[in-house]
Amino acid sequence: MYELIIVGAGPAGLTAGLYAGRYGLSTLILEKAVVGGQIILSEKIENFPGFPAGIETNALIEKMRKQVENVGVKILMQEVVKIEFDNTLKKVFSPEEVFFAKAVIVASGASARNLGVKGEDKFIGRGISYCATCDGPLFKNKEICVVGGGDRALEEAIFLSRYAKKVYIIHRRSEFRGSHILEEEAKRSKKINFVLDSVVEEIMGEDRVSTVKIKNVKTHASTSLNCEGVFIFVGIQPNTTFLKTTLNLDKDGFIITDENLKTSAEGIFAAGDCRAAILRQVVTACGDGAIAAHSAHQYIAPYK
Ligand code: NAP
């Protein structure tokens, strides 16, 4: 029996663990895949305060992990598949075990969204990627496309331009959702080309990607781009399917909370990218983790 179980070891879960440990709560973090969550798919983070030159994402996460372990919080690699609750008792199920706690913080994060076009399933791992850090070096001196117009598309296009001969950013509008500073940096790159007001209709090839069929949404003209890689960064979907019958979710599956990060179930809190919010950054995930741990601490206090 733990006082607190945290689901997920991304920045939100690790910060919640740090605060919970410092409040003296017996705390377990359960993580299904990898400590750090989806931010470790990016090589570097430039907008986390305190690091004027940016910091390698792995280095930042390693510091967070050590800090959590220093306050006595254990991280166990197991996937949470279900949460049940009965007044103050919360049951957290993995395929192997059931864990018990007085309170739970869900910080299960989000995953890359698929583009949903013809050819996408066929060429995953054969030219299509959702991770520039993992696969970028494979495209040295090749022509590649990046799809999307948010922070990730811009960040990763800049990163990929280190390796690729040419990078096309294909975005469905002419304005970018991502930050101005990244847009300007991408525009300064001689290797990055913009294909705006355009959507991908199909990704084609024999064994591997060779061509992307694009349609201009204003002129309706269709064209083809020869490229050997397609990196897709068109947003995220929350990792909340295991909670569908447990908590109130919004129409996209993000967990609805109040400002203290309480969910619809008493004693269950949510933090980070899995939560309905206006901004999803590492720094806001950390802020969420701190608030959720504070709320969980207040909730647990009468039952101590
Ligand atoms: P995002 O900000 O939601 O942007 C998604 C982009 O993909 C948008 O430009 C969107 O176009 C486009 N898009 C969505 N569906 C599409 C479709 N079917 N076809 C073509 N284009 C489509 O997502 P993201 O850039 O992947 O970033 C995910 C989250 O991580 C965001 O909340 C972001 O702020 C955050 N992030 C944080 C950091 C950090 O903390 N340092 C770094 C990177 C990312 P429209 O603009 O037209 O909607």
Tab-separated table of C-alpha atoms in Angstrom, residues 17-274:
chain	number	residue	atom	x	y	z
A	17	GLY	CA	7.367	12.398	-7.609
A	18	LEU	CA	9.931	14.957	-6.470
A	19	TYR	CA	7.342	17.032	-4.638
A	20	ALA	CA	5.591	13.960	-3.187
A	21	GLY	CA	8.917	12.587	-1.921
A	22	ARG	CA	9.717	15.924	-0.295
A	23	TYR	CA	6.249	15.935	1.358
A	24	GLY	CA	7.233	12.560	2.854
A	25	LEU	CA	4.578	10.574	0.962
A	26	SER	CA	5.395	6.933	0.226
A	27	THR	CA	5.306	7.133	-3.555
A	28	LEU	CA	5.635	4.764	-6.499
A	29	ILE	CA	5.982	5.868	-10.132
A	30	LEU	CA	4.865	3.353	-12.771
A	31	GLU	CA	6.172	3.828	-16.324
A	32	LYS	CA	5.274	1.634	-19.288
A	33	ALA	CA	7.989	2.538	-21.788
A	34	VAL	CA	10.805	4.932	-21.050
A	35	VAL	CA	11.643	7.445	-18.324
A	36	GLY	CA	11.304	10.907	-19.845
A	37	GLY	CA	8.176	10.455	-21.961
A	38	GLN	CA	7.794	11.879	-25.438
A	39	ILE	CA	10.195	14.819	-24.938
A	40	ILE	CA	13.114	12.404	-25.253
A	41	LEU	CA	12.171	12.118	-28.928
A	42	SER	CA	13.613	15.643	-29.223
A	43	GLU	CA	17.373	15.979	-28.994
A	44	LYS	CA	17.526	19.284	-27.199
A	45	ILE	CA	15.229	21.601	-25.275
A	46	GLU	CA	15.750	25.335	-25.617
A	47	ASN	CA	12.905	26.837	-23.621
A	48	PHE	CA	13.387	25.213	-20.221
A	49	PRO	CA	14.384	28.052	-17.881
A	50	GLY	CA	17.894	28.012	-16.459
A	51	PHE	CA	19.705	26.733	-19.540
A	52	PRO	CA	20.497	29.736	-21.773
A	53	ALA	CA	22.223	27.544	-24.369
A	54	GLY	CA	19.503	24.879	-24.165
A	55	ILE	CA	20.084	21.429	-22.698
A	56	GLU	CA	20.235	17.935	-24.189
A	57	THR	CA	16.891	16.348	-23.369
A	58	ASN	CA	18.473	13.125	-22.106
A	59	ALA	CA	20.684	15.100	-19.726
A	60	LEU	CA	17.719	17.049	-18.340
A	61	ILE	CA	15.660	13.897	-17.822
A	62	GLU	CA	18.579	12.124	-16.165
A	63	LYS	CA	18.889	15.017	-13.687
A	64	MET	CA	15.127	14.828	-12.989
A	65	ARG	CA	15.284	11.047	-12.476
A	66	LYS	CA	18.208	11.308	-10.013
A	67	GLN	CA	16.469	14.089	-8.079
A	68	VAL	CA	13.327	11.942	-7.698
A	69	GLU	CA	15.281	8.882	-6.605
A	70	ASN	CA	17.225	11.009	-4.094
A	71	VAL	CA	13.968	11.675	-2.219
A	72	GLY	CA	13.192	7.964	-1.967
A	73	VAL	CA	10.669	7.585	-4.778
A	74	LYS	CA	10.804	4.298	-6.663
A	75	ILE	CA	10.285	4.059	-10.434
A	76	LEU	CA	8.988	0.699	-11.648
A	77	MET	CA	8.744	-0.185	-15.341
A	78	GLN	CA	5.194	-1.545	-15.641
A	79	GLU	CA	2.276	-0.466	-17.789
A	80	VAL	CA	-0.916	0.655	-16.067
A	81	VAL	CA	-3.919	-0.874	-17.817
A	82	LYS	CA	-6.722	0.008	-15.400
A	83	ILE	CA	-7.495	2.093	-12.311
A	84	GLU	CA	-10.361	1.285	-9.948
A	85	PHE	CA	-11.381	3.221	-6.867
A	86	ASP	CA	-13.502	2.652	-3.818
A	87	ASN	CA	-13.593	5.686	-1.520
A	88	THR	CA	-10.013	6.243	-0.393
A	89	LEU	CA	-8.648	2.973	-1.814
A	90	LYS	CA	-7.300	3.174	-5.349
A	91	LYS	CA	-6.352	0.002	-7.214
A	92	VAL	CA	-3.846	0.417	-10.017
A	93	PHE	CA	-3.559	-2.592	-12.318
A	94	SER	CA	-0.640	-3.610	-14.496
A	95	PRO	CA	-0.782	-6.860	-16.500
A	96	GLU	CA	1.389	-8.471	-13.780
A	97	GLU	CA	0.269	-6.900	-10.489
A	98	VAL	CA	-2.246	-4.802	-8.595
A	99	PHE	CA	-0.918	-1.856	-6.604
A	100	PHE	CA	-2.847	-0.040	-3.867
A	101	ALA	CA	-2.711	3.643	-2.968
A	102	LYS	CA	-4.659	6.367	-1.199
A	103	ALA	CA	-4.240	8.760	-4.140
A	104	VAL	CA	-3.193	8.599	-7.775
A	105	ILE	CA	-1.684	11.176	-10.135
A	106	VAL	CA	-2.153	10.340	-13.808
A	107	ALA	CA	0.749	11.750	-15.834
A	108	SER	CA	0.526	9.295	-18.697
A	109	GLY	CA	1.418	11.834	-21.398
A	110	ALA	CA	0.602	11.678	-25.065
A	111	SER	CA	1.830	10.036	-28.267
A	112	ALA	CA	2.421	11.229	-31.814
A	113	ARG	CA	-0.714	11.481	-33.937
A	114	ASN	CA	-0.819	9.753	-37.306
A	115	LEU	CA	-1.393	11.771	-40.464
A	116	GLY	CA	-3.953	9.266	-41.716
A	117	VAL	CA	-3.064	9.308	-45.416
A	118	LYS	CA	-2.703	6.523	-47.965
A	119	GLY	CA	0.714	4.848	-47.739
A	120	GLU	CA	1.386	5.911	-44.130
A	121	ASP	CA	0.930	2.462	-42.552
A	122	LYS	CA	2.797	0.744	-45.380
A	123	PHE	CA	5.969	2.829	-45.103
A	124	ILE	CA	6.365	3.221	-41.312
A	125	GLY	CA	10.012	2.331	-40.682
A	126	ARG	CA	10.656	2.343	-44.436
A	127	GLY	CA	11.009	6.065	-44.892
A	128	ILE	CA	8.259	7.294	-42.575
A	129	SER	CA	9.282	8.314	-39.064
A	130	TYR	CA	7.832	10.112	-36.047
A	131	CYS	CA	11.224	10.632	-34.362
A	132	ALA	CA	13.919	12.855	-35.852
A	133	THR	CA	16.496	12.088	-33.154
A	134	CYS	CA	16.105	8.341	-33.705
A	135	ASP	CA	16.041	8.294	-37.497
A	136	GLY	CA	17.548	11.598	-38.700
A	137	PRO	CA	21.103	10.228	-39.185
A	138	LEU	CA	19.712	7.611	-41.608
A	139	PHE	CA	18.852	10.380	-44.059
A	140	LYS	CA	22.320	11.885	-44.538
A	141	ASN	CA	22.497	13.789	-47.858
A	142	LYS	CA	18.964	12.758	-48.776
A	143	GLU	CA	15.888	14.853	-49.552
A	144	ILE	CA	13.165	14.570	-46.928
A	145	CYS	CA	9.801	16.060	-45.982
A	146	VAL	CA	8.566	17.188	-42.577
A	147	VAL	CA	4.792	17.416	-42.188
A	148	GLY	CA	3.241	19.855	-39.686
A	149	GLY	CA	3.448	23.478	-38.598
A	150	GLY	CA	3.835	23.300	-34.808
A	151	ASP	CA	6.887	23.556	-32.545
A	152	ARG	CA	7.887	19.973	-33.197
A	153	ALA	CA	7.770	20.209	-36.982
A	154	LEU	CA	9.915	23.368	-36.919
A	155	GLU	CA	12.333	22.094	-34.265
A	156	GLU	CA	12.801	18.755	-35.960
A	157	ALA	CA	13.154	20.252	-39.454
A	158	ILE	CA	16.023	22.375	-38.111
A	159	PHE	CA	17.571	19.299	-36.482
A	160	LEU	CA	17.134	17.175	-39.626
A	161	SER	CA	18.739	19.862	-41.807
A	162	ARG	CA	22.057	18.897	-40.166
A	163	TYR	CA	21.908	15.581	-41.992
A	164	ALA	CA	19.620	15.922	-44.991
A	165	LYS	CA	20.515	17.568	-48.290
A	166	LYS	CA	17.128	19.268	-48.459
A	167	VAL	CA	14.165	19.456	-46.063
A	168	TYR	CA	10.669	20.391	-47.255
A	169	ILE	CA	8.283	21.552	-44.525
A	170	ILE	CA	4.777	20.766	-45.719
A	171	HIS	CA	2.167	22.701	-43.762
A	172	ARG	CA	-1.540	23.011	-44.421
A	173	ARG	CA	-1.672	26.756	-43.707
A	174	SER	CA	0.582	29.737	-44.436
A	175	GLU	CA	0.912	30.713	-40.749
A	176	PHE	CA	2.765	28.495	-38.328
A	177	ARG	CA	1.360	27.292	-35.022
A	178	GLY	CA	4.901	26.897	-33.679
A	179	SER	CA	6.933	29.699	-32.124
A	180	HIS	CA	8.205	32.650	-34.124
A	181	ILE	CA	11.842	32.114	-33.084
A	182	LEU	CA	11.820	28.593	-34.586
A	183	GLU	CA	10.058	29.780	-37.743
A	184	GLU	CA	12.731	32.458	-38.238
A	185	GLU	CA	15.534	29.958	-37.644
A	186	ALA	CA	14.017	27.564	-40.184
A	187	LYS	CA	13.660	30.406	-42.705
A	188	ARG	CA	17.345	31.265	-42.326
A	189	SER	CA	18.393	27.713	-43.214
A	190	LYS	CA	19.494	27.283	-46.819
A	191	LYS	CA	18.480	23.633	-46.678
A	192	ILE	CA	14.873	24.163	-45.554
A	193	ASN	CA	12.141	24.827	-48.123
A	194	PHE	CA	8.538	25.674	-47.309
A	195	VAL	CA	5.583	24.064	-49.024
A	196	LEU	CA	2.673	25.996	-47.520
A	197	ASP	CA	-1.104	25.795	-47.830
A	198	SER	CA	-0.521	22.195	-48.802
A	199	VAL	CA	-1.573	18.783	-47.582
A	200	VAL	CA	-0.088	15.359	-48.191
A	201	GLU	CA	-2.478	13.231	-50.213
A	202	GLU	CA	-0.430	10.051	-50.485
A	203	ILE	CA	3.000	8.686	-49.635
A	204	MET	CA	4.279	6.455	-52.408
A	205	GLY	CA	7.175	4.170	-53.318
A	206	GLU	CA	8.119	0.573	-54.037
A	207	ASP	CA	9.855	-0.924	-50.976
A	208	ARG	CA	10.633	2.463	-49.430
A	209	VAL	CA	9.274	5.996	-49.708
A	210	SER	CA	10.227	7.691	-52.971
A	211	THR	CA	7.497	10.274	-53.609
A	212	VAL	CA	4.973	12.372	-51.723
A	213	LYS	CA	1.827	13.520	-53.471
A	214	ILE	CA	0.788	16.995	-52.338
A	215	LYS	CA	-2.253	19.150	-52.944
A	216	ASN	CA	-2.339	22.919	-52.610
A	217	VAL	CA	-5.511	23.671	-50.627
A	218	LYS	CA	-5.934	27.125	-52.252
A	219	THR	CA	-5.294	26.331	-55.913
A	220	HIS	CA	-6.286	22.620	-55.647
A	221	ALA	CA	-3.272	21.823	-57.835
A	222	SER	CA	-1.620	18.456	-57.152
A	223	THR	CA	2.147	18.003	-57.364
A	224	SER	CA	4.685	15.331	-56.443
A	225	LEU	CA	7.887	15.746	-54.449
A	226	ASN	CA	10.702	13.239	-54.720
A	227	CYS	CA	11.972	12.410	-51.254
A	228	GLU	CA	13.296	9.422	-49.352
A	229	GLY	CA	11.993	10.272	-45.912
A	230	VAL	CA	8.786	11.676	-44.410
A	231	PHE	CA	8.823	12.864	-40.800
A	232	ILE	CA	5.321	13.383	-39.407
A	233	PHE	CA	4.712	15.881	-36.569
A	234	VAL	CA	1.014	16.690	-36.669
A	235	GLY	CA	0.242	16.864	-32.976
A	236	ILE	CA	-0.397	14.449	-30.190
A	237	GLN	CA	-3.088	12.182	-28.776
A	238	PRO	CA	-3.394	11.581	-25.031
A	239	ASN	CA	-2.459	8.203	-23.538
A	240	THR	CA	-5.774	7.864	-21.728
A	241	THR	CA	-7.608	4.929	-23.326
A	242	PHE	CA	-7.104	2.922	-20.106
A	243	LEU	CA	-9.135	5.605	-18.270
A	244	LYS	CA	-12.167	5.875	-20.558
A	245	THR	CA	-14.618	4.472	-18.002
A	246	THR	CA	-12.821	5.908	-14.950
A	247	LEU	CA	-12.488	9.663	-15.513
A	248	ASN	CA	-14.226	12.445	-17.412
A	249	LEU	CA	-12.312	13.088	-20.639
A	250	ASP	CA	-12.875	15.777	-23.261
A	251	LYS	CA	-13.867	14.921	-26.849
A	252	ASP	CA	-10.211	14.337	-27.807
A	253	GLY	CA	-9.552	12.106	-24.800
A	254	PHE	CA	-7.666	14.623	-22.628
A	255	ILE	CA	-8.444	14.414	-18.880
A	256	ILE	CA	-10.643	17.209	-17.557
A	257	THR	CA	-9.379	18.739	-14.300
A	258	ASP	CA	-10.043	21.763	-12.148
A	259	GLU	CA	-7.331	24.328	-11.399
A	260	ASN	CA	-6.019	22.156	-8.552
A	261	LEU	CA	-5.712	19.299	-11.060
A	262	LYS	CA	-8.472	17.242	-9.434
A	263	THR	CA	-10.208	14.949	-11.910
A	264	SER	CA	-13.818	13.743	-11.791
A	265	ALA	CA	-12.763	10.965	-9.361
A	266	GLU	CA	-11.968	11.807	-5.769
A	267	GLY	CA	-8.290	11.344	-4.937
A	268	ILE	CA	-7.235	11.029	-8.591
A	269	PHE	CA	-5.326	13.951	-10.072
A	270	ALA	CA	-3.891	14.555	-13.553
A	271	ALA	CA	-0.784	16.382	-14.762
A	272	GLY	CA	1.036	17.131	-18.006
A	273	ASP	CA	0.227	16.337	-21.632
A	274	CYS	CA	-2.619	13.896	-20.830
